[in-house]
Short mmCIF file of N, CA and C in Angstrom, two decimals:
data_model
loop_
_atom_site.label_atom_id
_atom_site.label_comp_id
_atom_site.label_asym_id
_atom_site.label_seq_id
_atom_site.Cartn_x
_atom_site.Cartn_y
_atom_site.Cartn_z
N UNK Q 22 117.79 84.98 105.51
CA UNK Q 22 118.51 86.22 105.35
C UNK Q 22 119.92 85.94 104.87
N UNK Q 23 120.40 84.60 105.15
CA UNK Q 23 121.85 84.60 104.98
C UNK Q 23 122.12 84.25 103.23
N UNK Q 24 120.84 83.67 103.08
CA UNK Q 24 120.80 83.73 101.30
C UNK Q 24 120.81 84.65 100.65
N UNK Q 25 120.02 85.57 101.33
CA UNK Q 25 119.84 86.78 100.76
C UNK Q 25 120.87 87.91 100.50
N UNK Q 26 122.25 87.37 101.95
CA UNK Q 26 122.90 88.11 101.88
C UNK Q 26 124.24 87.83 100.98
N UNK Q 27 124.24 86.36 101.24
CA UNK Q 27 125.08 85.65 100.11
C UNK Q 27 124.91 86.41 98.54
N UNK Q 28 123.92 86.54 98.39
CA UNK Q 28 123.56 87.27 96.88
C UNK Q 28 124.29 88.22 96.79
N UNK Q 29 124.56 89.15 97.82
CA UNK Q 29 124.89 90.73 97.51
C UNK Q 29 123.99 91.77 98.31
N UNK Q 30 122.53 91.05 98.22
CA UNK Q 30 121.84 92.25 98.77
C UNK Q 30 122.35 92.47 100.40
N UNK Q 31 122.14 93.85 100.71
CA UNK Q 31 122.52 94.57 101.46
C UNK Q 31 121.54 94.55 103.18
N UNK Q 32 122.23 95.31 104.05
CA UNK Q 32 121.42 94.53 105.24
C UNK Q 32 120.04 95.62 105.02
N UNK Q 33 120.31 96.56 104.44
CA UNK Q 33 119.13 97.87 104.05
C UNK Q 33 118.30 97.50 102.74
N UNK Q 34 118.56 96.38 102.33
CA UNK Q 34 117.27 95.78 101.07
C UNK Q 34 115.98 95.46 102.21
N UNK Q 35 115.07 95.48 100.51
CA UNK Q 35 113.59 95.61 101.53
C UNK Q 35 113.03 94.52 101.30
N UNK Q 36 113.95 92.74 101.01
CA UNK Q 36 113.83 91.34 101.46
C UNK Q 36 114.34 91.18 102.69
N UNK Q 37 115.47 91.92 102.72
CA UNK Q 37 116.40 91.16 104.11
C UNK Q 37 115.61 92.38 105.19
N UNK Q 38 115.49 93.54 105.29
CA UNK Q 38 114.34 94.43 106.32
C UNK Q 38 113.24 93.43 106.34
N UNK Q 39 112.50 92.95 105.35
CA UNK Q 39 111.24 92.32 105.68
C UNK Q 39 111.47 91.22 106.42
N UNK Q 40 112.10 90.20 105.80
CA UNK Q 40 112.41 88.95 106.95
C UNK Q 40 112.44 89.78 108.39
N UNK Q 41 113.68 90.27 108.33
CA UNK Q 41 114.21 90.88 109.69
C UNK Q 41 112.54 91.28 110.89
N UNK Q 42 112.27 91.74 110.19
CA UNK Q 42 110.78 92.23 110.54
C UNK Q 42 110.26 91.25 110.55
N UNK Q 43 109.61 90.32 110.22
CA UNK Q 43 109.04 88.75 110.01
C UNK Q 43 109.69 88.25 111.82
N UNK Q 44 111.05 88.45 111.47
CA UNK Q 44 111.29 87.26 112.72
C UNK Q 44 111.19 88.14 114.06
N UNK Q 45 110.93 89.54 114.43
CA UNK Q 45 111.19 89.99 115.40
C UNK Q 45 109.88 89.89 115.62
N UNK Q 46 108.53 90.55 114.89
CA UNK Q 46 107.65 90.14 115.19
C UNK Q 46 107.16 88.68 115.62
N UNK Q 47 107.59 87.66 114.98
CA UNK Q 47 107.08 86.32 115.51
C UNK Q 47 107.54 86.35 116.64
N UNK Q 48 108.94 87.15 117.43
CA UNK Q 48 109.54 86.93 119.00
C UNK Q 48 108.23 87.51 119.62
N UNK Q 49 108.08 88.67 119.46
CA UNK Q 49 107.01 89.31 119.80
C UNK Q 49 105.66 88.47 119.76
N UNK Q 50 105.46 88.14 118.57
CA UNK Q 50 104.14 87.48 119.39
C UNK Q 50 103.90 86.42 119.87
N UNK Q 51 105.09 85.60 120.29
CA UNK Q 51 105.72 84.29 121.38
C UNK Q 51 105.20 85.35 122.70
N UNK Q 52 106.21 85.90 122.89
CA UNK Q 52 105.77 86.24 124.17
C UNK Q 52 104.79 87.34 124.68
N UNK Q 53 103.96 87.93 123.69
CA UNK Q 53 102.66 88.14 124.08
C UNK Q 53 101.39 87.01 124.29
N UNK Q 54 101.48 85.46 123.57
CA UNK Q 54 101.04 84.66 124.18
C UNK Q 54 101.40 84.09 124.85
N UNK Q 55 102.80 84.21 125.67
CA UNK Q 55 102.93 83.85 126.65
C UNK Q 55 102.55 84.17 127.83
N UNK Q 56 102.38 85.58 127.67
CA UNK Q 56 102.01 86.11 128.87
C UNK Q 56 100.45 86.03 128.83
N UNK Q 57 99.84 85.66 127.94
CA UNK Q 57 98.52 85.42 128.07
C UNK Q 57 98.05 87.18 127.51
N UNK Q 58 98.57 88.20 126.99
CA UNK Q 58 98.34 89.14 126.70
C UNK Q 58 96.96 89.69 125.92
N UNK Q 59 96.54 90.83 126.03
CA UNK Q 59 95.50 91.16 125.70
C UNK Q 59 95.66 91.44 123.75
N UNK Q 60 96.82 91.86 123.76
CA UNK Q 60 97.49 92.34 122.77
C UNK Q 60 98.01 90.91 121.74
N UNK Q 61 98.03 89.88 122.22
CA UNK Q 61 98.39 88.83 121.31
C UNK Q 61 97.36 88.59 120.17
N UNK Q 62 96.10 89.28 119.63
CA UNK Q 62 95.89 88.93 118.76
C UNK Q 62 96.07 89.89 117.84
N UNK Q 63 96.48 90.93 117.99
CA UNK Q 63 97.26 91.92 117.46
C UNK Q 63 98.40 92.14 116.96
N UNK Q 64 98.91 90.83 117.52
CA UNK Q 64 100.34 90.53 117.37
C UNK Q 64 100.30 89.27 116.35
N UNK Q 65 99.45 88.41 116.19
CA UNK Q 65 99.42 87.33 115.68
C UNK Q 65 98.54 87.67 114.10
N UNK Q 66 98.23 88.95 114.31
CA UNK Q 66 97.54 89.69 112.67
C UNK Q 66 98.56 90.01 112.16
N UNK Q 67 99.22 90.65 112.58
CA UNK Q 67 100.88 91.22 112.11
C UNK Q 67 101.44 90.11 111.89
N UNK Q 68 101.58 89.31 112.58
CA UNK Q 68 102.12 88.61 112.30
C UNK Q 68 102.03 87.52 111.33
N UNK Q 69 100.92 87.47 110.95
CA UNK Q 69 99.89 86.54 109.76
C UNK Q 69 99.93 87.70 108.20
N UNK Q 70 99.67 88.95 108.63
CA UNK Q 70 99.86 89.46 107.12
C UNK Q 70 101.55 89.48 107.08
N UNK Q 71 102.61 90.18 107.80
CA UNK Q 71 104.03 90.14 106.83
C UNK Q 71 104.15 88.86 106.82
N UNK Q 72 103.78 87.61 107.25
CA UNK Q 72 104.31 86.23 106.72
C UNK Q 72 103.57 86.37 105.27
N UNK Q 73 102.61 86.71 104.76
CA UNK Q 73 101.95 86.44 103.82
C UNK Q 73 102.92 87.14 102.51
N UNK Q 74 103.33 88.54 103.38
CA UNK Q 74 104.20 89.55 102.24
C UNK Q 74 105.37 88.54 102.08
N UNK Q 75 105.84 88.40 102.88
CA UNK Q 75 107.25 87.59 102.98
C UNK Q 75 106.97 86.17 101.78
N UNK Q 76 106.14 85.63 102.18
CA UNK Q 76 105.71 84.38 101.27
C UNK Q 76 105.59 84.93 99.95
N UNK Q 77 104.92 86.17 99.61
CA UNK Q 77 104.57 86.47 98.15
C UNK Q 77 105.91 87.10 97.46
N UNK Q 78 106.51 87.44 97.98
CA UNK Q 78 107.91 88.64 97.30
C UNK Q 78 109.07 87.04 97.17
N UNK Q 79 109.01 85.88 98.53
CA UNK Q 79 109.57 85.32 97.82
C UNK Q 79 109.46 83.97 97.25
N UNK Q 80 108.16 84.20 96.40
CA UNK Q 80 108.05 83.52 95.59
C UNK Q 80 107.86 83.71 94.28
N UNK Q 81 107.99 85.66 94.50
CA UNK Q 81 108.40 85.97 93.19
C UNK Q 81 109.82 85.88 92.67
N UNK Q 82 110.46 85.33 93.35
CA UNK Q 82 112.19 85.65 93.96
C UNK Q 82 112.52 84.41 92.61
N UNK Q 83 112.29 84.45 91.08
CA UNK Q 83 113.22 83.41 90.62
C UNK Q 83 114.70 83.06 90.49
N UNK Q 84 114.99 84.33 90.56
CA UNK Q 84 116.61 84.04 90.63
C UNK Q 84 117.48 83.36 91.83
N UNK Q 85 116.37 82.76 92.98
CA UNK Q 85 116.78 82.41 93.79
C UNK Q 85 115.85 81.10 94.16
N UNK Q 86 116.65 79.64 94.13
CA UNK Q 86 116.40 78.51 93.85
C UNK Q 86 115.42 78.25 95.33
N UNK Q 87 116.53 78.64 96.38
CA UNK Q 87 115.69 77.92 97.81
C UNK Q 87 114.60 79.42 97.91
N UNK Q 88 114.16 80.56 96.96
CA UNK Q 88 113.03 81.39 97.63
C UNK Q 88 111.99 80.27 97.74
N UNK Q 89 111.83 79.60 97.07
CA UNK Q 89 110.41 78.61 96.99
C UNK Q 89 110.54 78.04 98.14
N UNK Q 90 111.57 77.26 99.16
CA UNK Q 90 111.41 77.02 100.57
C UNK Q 90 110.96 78.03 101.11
N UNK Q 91 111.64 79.45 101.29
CA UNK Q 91 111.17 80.30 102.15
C UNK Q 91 109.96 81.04 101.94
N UNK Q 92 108.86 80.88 100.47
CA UNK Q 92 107.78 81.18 100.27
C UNK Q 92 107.02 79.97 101.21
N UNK Q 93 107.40 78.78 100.92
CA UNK Q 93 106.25 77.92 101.79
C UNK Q 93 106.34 77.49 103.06
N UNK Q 94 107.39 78.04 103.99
CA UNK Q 94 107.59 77.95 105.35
C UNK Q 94 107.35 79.66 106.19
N UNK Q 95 107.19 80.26 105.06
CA UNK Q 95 106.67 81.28 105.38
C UNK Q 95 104.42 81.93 104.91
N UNK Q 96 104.44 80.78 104.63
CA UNK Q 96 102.64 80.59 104.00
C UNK Q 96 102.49 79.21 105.73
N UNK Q 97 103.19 78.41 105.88
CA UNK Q 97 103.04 77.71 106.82
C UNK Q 97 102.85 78.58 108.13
N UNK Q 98 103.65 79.94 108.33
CA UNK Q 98 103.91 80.61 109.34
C UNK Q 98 102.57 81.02 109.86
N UNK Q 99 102.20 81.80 108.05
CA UNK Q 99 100.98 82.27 108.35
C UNK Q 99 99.72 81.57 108.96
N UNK Q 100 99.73 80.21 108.17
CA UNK Q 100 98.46 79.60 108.97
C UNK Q 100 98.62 79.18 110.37
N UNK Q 101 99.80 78.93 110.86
CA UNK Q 101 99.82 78.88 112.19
C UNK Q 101 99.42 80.03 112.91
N UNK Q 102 99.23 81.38 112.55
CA UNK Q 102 99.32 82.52 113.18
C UNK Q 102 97.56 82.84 112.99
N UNK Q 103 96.58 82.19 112.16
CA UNK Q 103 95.48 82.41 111.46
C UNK Q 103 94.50 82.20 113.10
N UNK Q 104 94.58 81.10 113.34
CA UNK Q 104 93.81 80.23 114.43
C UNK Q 104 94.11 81.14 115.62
N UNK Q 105 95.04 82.11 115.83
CA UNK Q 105 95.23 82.63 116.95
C UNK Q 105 94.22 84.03 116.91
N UNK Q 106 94.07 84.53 115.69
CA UNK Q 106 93.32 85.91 115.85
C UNK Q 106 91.96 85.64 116.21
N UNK Q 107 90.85 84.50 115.96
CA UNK Q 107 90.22 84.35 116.52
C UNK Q 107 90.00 83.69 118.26
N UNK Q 108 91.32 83.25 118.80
CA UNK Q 108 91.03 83.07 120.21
C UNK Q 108 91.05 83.72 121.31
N UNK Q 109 91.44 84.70 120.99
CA UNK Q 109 90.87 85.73 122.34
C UNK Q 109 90.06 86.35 121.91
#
């Protein structure tokens, strides 16, 4: 986000909302598997498709050198989040 904001874009762009969204959900679905929740794989779908949006918008992102880090640590996110919708 802080790249994003370095650019210019604004805290109301719909890269820096999406991250923003990206990381509150991943809090969220930390501690719905923490608690062993019924709801964590619900949380870990959400959380597997906006990593996927997040990965695709920025890797359309050429004007921005490090989007290609945050496309593939955000495709990494997702497969970590993949293995969870099937365990409960």
């Amino acid at each position: 986000m802080a790249r994003l904001l370095a650019r210019g874009l604004g805290l109301s762009s719909a890269s820096v909302r999406m991250l923003r969204q990206c990381a509150e959900l991943c809090e969220l679905n930390v501690r719905a598997l923490r608690k062993e929740s019924r709801l964590a794989r619900r949380t870990a779908s959400l959380c597997f498709e906006l990593s996927n949006q997040v990965a695709y918008e920025a890797w359309r992102d050429v004007e921005d050198p490090g989007s290609h880090a945050l496309s593939r640590d955000a495709l990494r996110l997702a497969r970590s989040c993949h293995p969870l919708l099937f365990s409960y």
